[in-house]
Amino acid sequence: MKKLTMASLALCMASLLGCSSSNDEEELVLPEIVNQFETDVLWQESIGDGVEHYFSRLTPTFYQSTVYVAERNGLVAALDVSSGDTLWEVDTRENPAFWPWEDDDTAKLSGGILQAYGKLYIGSEHGEVIALNRDTGDIVWRKSVPGEALSTPAAGDGLVYVNLGSGKLLALHPDTGEERWQFEQEVPALTLRGLSSPTSANGGVLVGEESGKLSVLIAENGFMAWSTDIALAKGASEFERLVDVDTKPVVVGTTAYTIAYNGKLAALDVRNGNVLWDREYSSYRDLSVELNTIYLVDSEGVLYALDRESGIERWSQSALRGWYLTTPAVAGNYLVVGDQEGNLHWLDKQTGQLASREEFDSSGFFVEPIVVDDTLILYTRDGEVSAVKVP
């Protein structure tokens, strides 16, 4: 039985402020379960030092039979899905050290990876966006941008969209990095450590704002089409007034779905921003949508499944509350989440019941697993990449 001492860890790790431990913190214990199946690990590889203890959204991505992974210091690698063999590996630092003991500034990669237009796009805390050739890893261009690029860029309508910590959203030419337009958002004095990844759909760019809004911009010129409040700042303290929409909007047909911290889960008409329904949930993790079901992890680590058309709750699972879960991934008949201690949890996606658990690296998971055909790709904080067969 695994134990962990923590209190409000999610807010501590996600906010811009540091947090300290307390002797009065509640001790959390994972529930005992009988595994319905054993996790089948196909291969494991490592890439550099991973992201260590730093905030990061360096989610792996894939194209056909290749998985792309990046680590914070600057290494980017392409791995074969079936074997884990390294196809290429590139150091994106401009001036990497020759000797291991030399002082060396890391690339501080933090936002990505986007695969589009035959390239990979990755952002950094240094205020830089880097484009690499998808087949060779060669750097095609790198561009300085006015702010930290902490979220995964988006692609659509012939452009790449990058959301920055300074409140600016840029549209860049995918082949050159040339800026085509920029949009400036309102940024409150205190926000969570993280940003909404944009979504491109139907000639528009959807982005969540730190002020609690979901906005849609016209892809061609960056003009705002509409903006709707998902959360309103309330309370006396700055923490109570955090209302960031840090999640990537999900668009299905003419409906957009998003969720805010200290706010709501909402379904909106993507054409005009009218709210179709909303429910009282709070989260800074992305939503997962499959067919007519929305899956989410709230800010306390409780998992939910809701009807996509009505917002009616189908089930909830609170057994993993407080374990700082990743965004859930849908893998076959299961919902899969990792926690900050390196446990991989499988849940029955129809009922929410815990089906199996496997302990991986104790450094923990920080981004959601990705599904490539019948294989689940996992990435831990210390740079361990694992391929698991979907049962």
PDB file of C-alpha atoms in Angstrom, residues 48-247:
ATOM      1  CA  GLY A  48      18.075  13.077 -21.187  1.00  0.00           C
ATOM      2  CA  ASP A  49      16.975  14.259 -17.761  1.00  0.00           C
ATOM      3  CA  GLY A  50      13.282  14.642 -18.603  1.00  0.00           C
ATOM      4  CA  VAL A  51      11.730  17.694 -16.962  1.00  0.00           C
ATOM      5  CA  GLU A  52      12.786  16.935 -13.377  1.00  0.00           C
ATOM      6  CA  HIS A  53      10.721  18.928 -10.845  1.00  0.00           C
ATOM      7  CA  TYR A  54       9.932  21.831 -13.186  1.00  0.00           C
ATOM      8  CA  PHE A  55       6.514  22.772 -14.514  1.00  0.00           C
ATOM      9  CA  SER A  56       6.199  21.424 -18.047  1.00  0.00           C
ATOM     10  CA  ARG A  57       3.672  20.651 -20.764  1.00  0.00           C
ATOM     11  CA  LEU A  58       6.096  18.686 -22.953  1.00  0.00           C
ATOM     12  CA  THR A  59       3.563  16.105 -24.061  1.00  0.00           C
ATOM     13  CA  PRO A  60       4.835  13.517 -26.567  1.00  0.00           C
ATOM     14  CA  THR A  61       3.195  13.408 -29.977  1.00  0.00           C
ATOM     15  CA  PHE A  62       3.252  11.015 -32.898  1.00  0.00           C
ATOM     16  CA  TYR A  63       3.034  10.739 -36.659  1.00  0.00           C
ATOM     17  CA  GLN A  64       2.332   7.381 -38.275  1.00  0.00           C
ATOM     18  CA  SER A  65       4.725   4.916 -36.563  1.00  0.00           C
ATOM     19  CA  THR A  66       6.985   7.489 -34.883  1.00  0.00           C
ATOM     20  CA  VAL A  67       6.733   9.031 -31.407  1.00  0.00           C
ATOM     21  CA  TYR A  68       8.402  12.387 -30.702  1.00  0.00           C
ATOM     22  CA  VAL A  69       9.596  13.264 -27.183  1.00  0.00           C
ATOM     23  CA  ALA A  70      11.443  16.284 -25.772  1.00  0.00           C
ATOM     24  CA  GLU A  71      13.219  16.986 -22.478  1.00  0.00           C
ATOM     25  CA  ARG A  72      13.639  20.335 -20.744  1.00  0.00           C
ATOM     26  CA  ASN A  73      17.378  20.779 -21.326  1.00  0.00           C
ATOM     27  CA  GLY A  74      16.924  20.704 -25.099  1.00  0.00           C
ATOM     28  CA  LEU A  75      17.029  17.141 -26.408  1.00  0.00           C
ATOM     29  CA  VAL A  76      14.324  16.119 -28.867  1.00  0.00           C
ATOM     30  CA  ALA A  77      14.078  12.528 -30.076  1.00  0.00           C
ATOM     31  CA  ALA A  78      12.102  10.442 -32.542  1.00  0.00           C
ATOM     32  CA  LEU A  79      11.383   6.861 -31.428  1.00  0.00           C
ATOM     33  CA  ASP A  80       9.960   3.919 -33.335  1.00  0.00           C
ATOM     34  CA  VAL A  81       6.567   3.022 -31.825  1.00  0.00           C
ATOM     35  CA  SER A  82       6.973  -0.733 -32.158  1.00  0.00           C
ATOM     36  CA  SER A  83      10.544  -1.077 -30.840  1.00  0.00           C
ATOM     37  CA  GLY A  84      11.505   2.134 -29.036  1.00  0.00           C
ATOM     38  CA  ASP A  85      14.591   2.454 -31.260  1.00  0.00           C
ATOM     39  CA  THR A  86      15.896   6.018 -31.602  1.00  0.00           C
ATOM     40  CA  LEU A  87      15.473   7.221 -35.199  1.00  0.00           C
ATOM     41  CA  TRP A  88      17.114  10.584 -34.535  1.00  0.00           C
ATOM     42  CA  GLU A  89      18.056  12.785 -31.596  1.00  0.00           C
ATOM     43  CA  VAL A  90      18.803  16.518 -31.695  1.00  0.00           C
ATOM     44  CA  ASP A  91      20.088  19.025 -29.138  1.00  0.00           C
ATOM     45  CA  THR A  92      18.149  22.256 -29.675  1.00  0.00           C
ATOM     46  CA  ARG A  93      20.429  24.427 -27.495  1.00  0.00           C
ATOM     47  CA  GLU A  94      22.195  27.137 -29.455  1.00  0.00           C
ATOM     48  CA  ASN A  95      25.523  26.692 -27.628  1.00  0.00           C
ATOM     49  CA  PRO A  96      25.638  23.283 -25.926  1.00  0.00           C
ATOM     50  CA  ALA A  97      28.601  22.654 -23.632  1.00  0.00           C
ATOM     51  CA  PHE A  98      31.446  20.528 -24.999  1.00  0.00           C
ATOM     52  CA  TRP A  99      32.442  19.070 -21.614  1.00  0.00           C
ATOM     53  CA  PRO A 100      29.916  17.729 -19.058  1.00  0.00           C
ATOM     54  CA  TRP A 101      31.361  19.913 -16.269  1.00  0.00           C
ATOM     55  CA  GLU A 102      31.051  23.167 -18.214  1.00  0.00           C
ATOM     56  CA  ASP A 103      28.337  25.634 -17.263  1.00  0.00           C
ATOM     57  CA  ASP A 104      25.592  25.423 -19.819  1.00  0.00           C
ATOM     58  CA  ASP A 105      22.279  27.208 -20.163  1.00  0.00           C
ATOM     59  CA  THR A 106      19.473  24.762 -20.862  1.00  0.00           C
ATOM     60  CA  ALA A 107      16.949  25.318 -23.627  1.00  0.00           C
ATOM     61  CA  LYS A 108      14.148  25.228 -20.997  1.00  0.00           C
ATOM     62  CA  LEU A 109      11.757  23.557 -23.411  1.00  0.00           C
ATOM     63  CA  SER A 110       8.306  23.624 -21.864  1.00  0.00           C
ATOM     64  CA  GLY A 111       5.496  23.891 -24.435  1.00  0.00           C
ATOM     65  CA  GLY A 112       4.827  21.229 -27.039  1.00  0.00           C
ATOM     66  CA  ILE A 113       5.123  19.105 -28.991  1.00  0.00           C
ATOM     67  CA  LEU A 114       2.999  20.108 -32.007  1.00  0.00           C
ATOM     68  CA  GLN A 115       3.323  17.972 -35.148  1.00  0.00           C
ATOM     69  CA  ALA A 116       2.085  19.771 -38.272  1.00  0.00           C
ATOM     70  CA  TYR A 117       3.141  20.848 -41.763  1.00  0.00           C
ATOM     71  CA  GLY A 118       5.951  18.263 -41.811  1.00  0.00           C
ATOM     72  CA  LYS A 119       7.567  19.817 -38.747  1.00  0.00           C
ATOM     73  CA  LEU A 120       7.651  19.743 -34.952  1.00  0.00           C
ATOM     74  CA  TYR A 121       7.044  22.957 -32.997  1.00  0.00           C
ATOM     75  CA  ILE A 122       8.215  23.432 -29.400  1.00  0.00           C
ATOM     76  CA  GLY A 123       8.147  26.483 -27.114  1.00  0.00           C
ATOM     77  CA  SER A 124      10.478  27.419 -24.276  1.00  0.00           C
ATOM     78  CA  GLU A 125      10.576  29.411 -21.059  1.00  0.00           C
ATOM     79  CA  HIS A 126      13.284  31.527 -22.698  1.00  0.00           C
ATOM     80  CA  GLY A 127      10.629  33.032 -24.992  1.00  0.00           C
ATOM     81  CA  GLU A 128      11.479  31.040 -28.070  1.00  0.00           C
ATOM     82  CA  VAL A 129       9.664  28.826 -30.557  1.00  0.00           C
ATOM     83  CA  ILE A 130      11.685  26.190 -32.398  1.00  0.00           C
ATOM     84  CA  ALA A 131      10.630  24.354 -35.568  1.00  0.00           C
ATOM     85  CA  LEU A 132      12.304  21.058 -36.486  1.00  0.00           C
ATOM     86  CA  ASN A 133      12.112  18.891 -39.571  1.00  0.00           C
ATOM     87  CA  ARG A 134       9.889  15.984 -38.621  1.00  0.00           C
ATOM     88  CA  ASP A 135      11.900  13.398 -40.564  1.00  0.00           C
ATOM     89  CA  THR A 136      15.458  14.412 -39.648  1.00  0.00           C
ATOM     90  CA  GLY A 137      15.260  16.603 -36.536  1.00  0.00           C
ATOM     91  CA  ASP A 138      17.133  19.409 -38.282  1.00  0.00           C
ATOM     92  CA  ILE A 139      16.234  22.850 -36.923  1.00  0.00           C
ATOM     93  CA  VAL A 140      14.305  24.707 -39.626  1.00  0.00           C
ATOM     94  CA  TRP A 141      13.923  27.994 -37.731  1.00  0.00           C
ATOM     95  CA  ARG A 142      13.891  29.438 -34.242  1.00  0.00           C
ATOM     96  CA  LYS A 143      12.109  32.629 -33.279  1.00  0.00           C
ATOM     97  CA  SER A 144      12.219  34.857 -30.226  1.00  0.00           C
ATOM     98  CA  VAL A 145       8.732  35.634 -28.938  1.00  0.00           C
ATOM     99  CA  PRO A 146       7.586  38.170 -26.291  1.00  0.00           C
ATOM    100  CA  GLY A 147       6.868  35.781 -23.440  1.00  0.00           C
ATOM    101  CA  GLU A 148       7.209  32.226 -22.122  1.00  0.00           C
ATOM    102  CA  ALA A 149       5.758  29.582 -24.455  1.00  0.00           C
ATOM    103  CA  LEU A 150       4.379  27.184 -21.835  1.00  0.00           C
ATOM    104  CA  SER A 151       1.608  25.450 -23.782  1.00  0.00           C
ATOM    105  CA  THR A 152       1.470  23.307 -26.898  1.00  0.00           C
ATOM    106  CA  PRO A 153       1.077  25.389 -30.075  1.00  0.00           C
ATOM    107  CA  ALA A 154      -1.810  24.722 -32.471  1.00  0.00           C
ATOM    108  CA  ALA A 155      -1.995  24.520 -36.253  1.00  0.00           C
ATOM    109  CA  GLY A 156      -4.707  25.391 -38.740  1.00  0.00           C
ATOM    110  CA  ASP A 157      -5.551  27.534 -41.768  1.00  0.00           C
ATOM    111  CA  GLY A 158      -1.896  27.527 -42.803  1.00  0.00           C
ATOM    112  CA  LEU A 159      -0.596  29.030 -39.557  1.00  0.00           C
ATOM    113  CA  VAL A 160       0.885  28.022 -36.190  1.00  0.00           C
ATOM    114  CA  TYR A 161      -0.636  29.629 -33.084  1.00  0.00           C
ATOM    115  CA  VAL A 162       1.421  30.138 -29.917  1.00  0.00           C
ATOM    116  CA  ASN A 163      -0.047  31.318 -26.600  1.00  0.00           C
ATOM    117  CA  LEU A 164       2.436  33.182 -24.375  1.00  0.00           C
ATOM    118  CA  GLY A 165       2.696  33.921 -20.668  1.00  0.00           C
ATOM    119  CA  SER A 166       2.820  37.649 -21.441  1.00  0.00           C
ATOM    120  CA  GLY A 167      -0.804  37.494 -22.596  1.00  0.00           C
ATOM    121  CA  LYS A 168      -0.042  37.574 -26.301  1.00  0.00           C
ATOM    122  CA  LEU A 169      -1.205  34.980 -28.796  1.00  0.00           C
ATOM    123  CA  LEU A 170       0.852  34.892 -32.005  1.00  0.00           C
ATOM    124  CA  ALA A 171       0.094  33.506 -35.448  1.00  0.00           C
ATOM    125  CA  LEU A 172       3.308  32.386 -37.178  1.00  0.00           C
ATOM    126  CA  HIS A 173       4.079  31.183 -40.686  1.00  0.00           C
ATOM    127  CA  PRO A 174       4.859  27.455 -40.334  1.00  0.00           C
ATOM    128  CA  ASP A 175       7.818  27.492 -42.762  1.00  0.00           C
ATOM    129  CA  THR A 176       9.623  30.632 -41.599  1.00  0.00           C
ATOM    130  CA  GLY A 177       8.307  31.648 -38.166  1.00  0.00           C
ATOM    131  CA  GLU A 178       7.302  35.035 -39.576  1.00  0.00           C
ATOM    132  CA  GLU A 179       4.656  36.703 -37.404  1.00  0.00           C
ATOM    133  CA  ARG A 180       1.373  37.250 -39.236  1.00  0.00           C
ATOM    134  CA  TRP A 181      -0.646  38.756 -36.395  1.00  0.00           C
ATOM    135  CA  GLN A 182      -0.854  38.926 -32.620  1.00  0.00           C
ATOM    136  CA  PHE A 183      -3.675  39.235 -30.110  1.00  0.00           C
ATOM    137  CA  GLU A 184      -3.216  40.602 -26.589  1.00  0.00           C
ATOM    138  CA  GLN A 185      -5.211  39.240 -23.661  1.00  0.00           C
ATOM    139  CA  GLU A 186      -5.858  40.565 -20.166  1.00  0.00           C
ATOM    140  CA  VAL A 187      -3.511  38.994 -17.586  1.00  0.00           C
ATOM    141  CA  PRO A 188      -4.415  39.265 -13.866  1.00  0.00           C
ATOM    142  CA  ALA A 189      -1.745  39.954 -11.232  1.00  0.00           C
ATOM    143  CA  LEU A 190      -1.789  36.332 -10.026  1.00  0.00           C
ATOM    144  CA  THR A 191      -2.370  33.324 -12.261  1.00  0.00           C
ATOM    145  CA  LEU A 192      -1.725  29.609 -12.278  1.00  0.00           C
ATOM    146  CA  ARG A 193       1.540  28.395 -13.786  1.00  0.00           C
ATOM    147  CA  GLY A 194       0.294  27.331 -17.191  1.00  0.00           C
ATOM    148  CA  LEU A 195      -1.556  28.470 -20.273  1.00  0.00           C
ATOM    149  CA  SER A 196      -4.353  27.282 -22.515  1.00  0.00           C
ATOM    150  CA  SER A 197      -3.227  25.554 -25.675  1.00  0.00           C
ATOM    151  CA  PRO A 198      -5.140  27.118 -28.578  1.00  0.00           C
ATOM    152  CA  THR A 199      -7.508  25.115 -30.759  1.00  0.00           C
ATOM    153  CA  SER A 200      -7.994  25.767 -34.468  1.00  0.00           C
ATOM    154  CA  ALA A 201     -11.455  24.993 -35.859  1.00  0.00           C
ATOM    155  CA  ASN A 202     -13.839  26.270 -38.523  1.00  0.00           C
ATOM    156  CA  GLY A 203     -11.658  29.233 -39.517  1.00  0.00           C
ATOM    157  CA  GLY A 204     -11.256  30.373 -35.921  1.00  0.00           C
ATOM    158  CA  VAL A 205      -8.746  30.080 -33.089  1.00  0.00           C
ATOM    159  CA  LEU A 206     -10.151  29.276 -29.643  1.00  0.00           C
ATOM    160  CA  VAL A 207      -8.088  30.100 -26.578  1.00  0.00           C
ATOM    161  CA  GLY A 208      -8.726  30.144 -22.842  1.00  0.00           C
ATOM    162  CA  GLU A 209      -7.619  33.273 -21.019  1.00  0.00           C
ATOM    163  CA  GLU A 210      -6.134  33.830 -17.564  1.00  0.00           C
ATOM    164  CA  SER A 211      -9.025  36.200 -16.849  1.00  0.00           C
ATOM    165  CA  GLY A 212     -11.565  33.360 -17.005  1.00  0.00           C
ATOM    166  CA  LYS A 213     -12.759  33.860 -20.586  1.00  0.00           C
ATOM    167  CA  LEU A 214     -12.931  31.666 -23.663  1.00  0.00           C
ATOM    168  CA  SER A 215     -12.279  33.739 -26.771  1.00  0.00           C
ATOM    169  CA  VAL A 216     -12.479  33.015 -30.478  1.00  0.00           C
ATOM    170  CA  LEU A 217     -10.295  34.881 -32.967  1.00  0.00           C
ATOM    171  CA  ILE A 218     -10.638  34.958 -36.734  1.00  0.00           C
ATOM    172  CA  ALA A 219      -7.753  32.881 -38.086  1.00  0.00           C
ATOM    173  CA  GLU A 220      -7.105  35.123 -41.054  1.00  0.00           C
ATOM    174  CA  ASN A 221      -6.427  38.333 -39.134  1.00  0.00           C
ATOM    175  CA  GLY A 222      -6.601  37.719 -35.367  1.00  0.00           C
ATOM    176  CA  PHE A 223      -9.692  39.889 -34.855  1.00  0.00           C
ATOM    177  CA  MET A 224     -11.917  38.761 -31.982  1.00  0.00           C
ATOM    178  CA  ALA A 225     -15.160  37.089 -33.024  1.00  0.00           C
ATOM    179  CA  TRP A 226     -16.524  36.661 -29.495  1.00  0.00           C
ATOM    180  CA  SER A 227     -15.492  36.221 -25.860  1.00  0.00           C
ATOM    181  CA  THR A 228     -17.489  34.532 -23.076  1.00  0.00           C
ATOM    182  CA  ASP A 229     -16.893  34.348 -19.311  1.00  0.00           C
ATOM    183  CA  ILE A 230     -16.356  30.794 -18.054  1.00  0.00           C
ATOM    184  CA  ALA A 231     -15.429  31.930 -14.547  1.00  0.00           C
ATOM    185  CA  LEU A 232     -15.758  35.195 -12.618  1.00  0.00           C
ATOM    186  CA  ALA A 233     -13.268  36.201  -9.927  1.00  0.00           C
ATOM    187  CA  LYS A 234     -14.825  35.940  -6.462  1.00  0.00           C
ATOM    188  CA  GLY A 235     -13.574  35.927  -2.896  1.00  0.00           C
ATOM    189  CA  ALA A 236     -11.372  38.096  -0.717  1.00  0.00           C
ATOM    190  CA  SER A 237      -7.953  36.522  -1.345  1.00  0.00           C
ATOM    191  CA  GLU A 238      -5.947  36.409  -4.546  1.00  0.00           C
ATOM    192  CA  PHE A 239      -6.004  32.605  -4.449  1.00  0.00           C
ATOM    193  CA  GLU A 240      -9.795  32.560  -4.270  1.00  0.00           C
ATOM    194  CA  ARG A 241      -9.902  34.893  -7.261  1.00  0.00           C
ATOM    195  CA  LEU A 242      -7.856  32.627  -9.547  1.00  0.00           C
ATOM    196  CA  VAL A 243     -10.070  31.876 -12.548  1.00  0.00           C
ATOM    197  CA  ASP A 244      -7.641  30.717 -15.232  1.00  0.00           C
ATOM    198  CA  VAL A 245      -8.921  28.843 -18.261  1.00  0.00           C
ATOM    199  CA  ASP A 246      -5.710  26.862 -18.747  1.00  0.00           C
ATOM    200  CA  THR A 247      -7.240  23.979 -20.681  1.00  0.00           C
TER     201      THR A 247
END
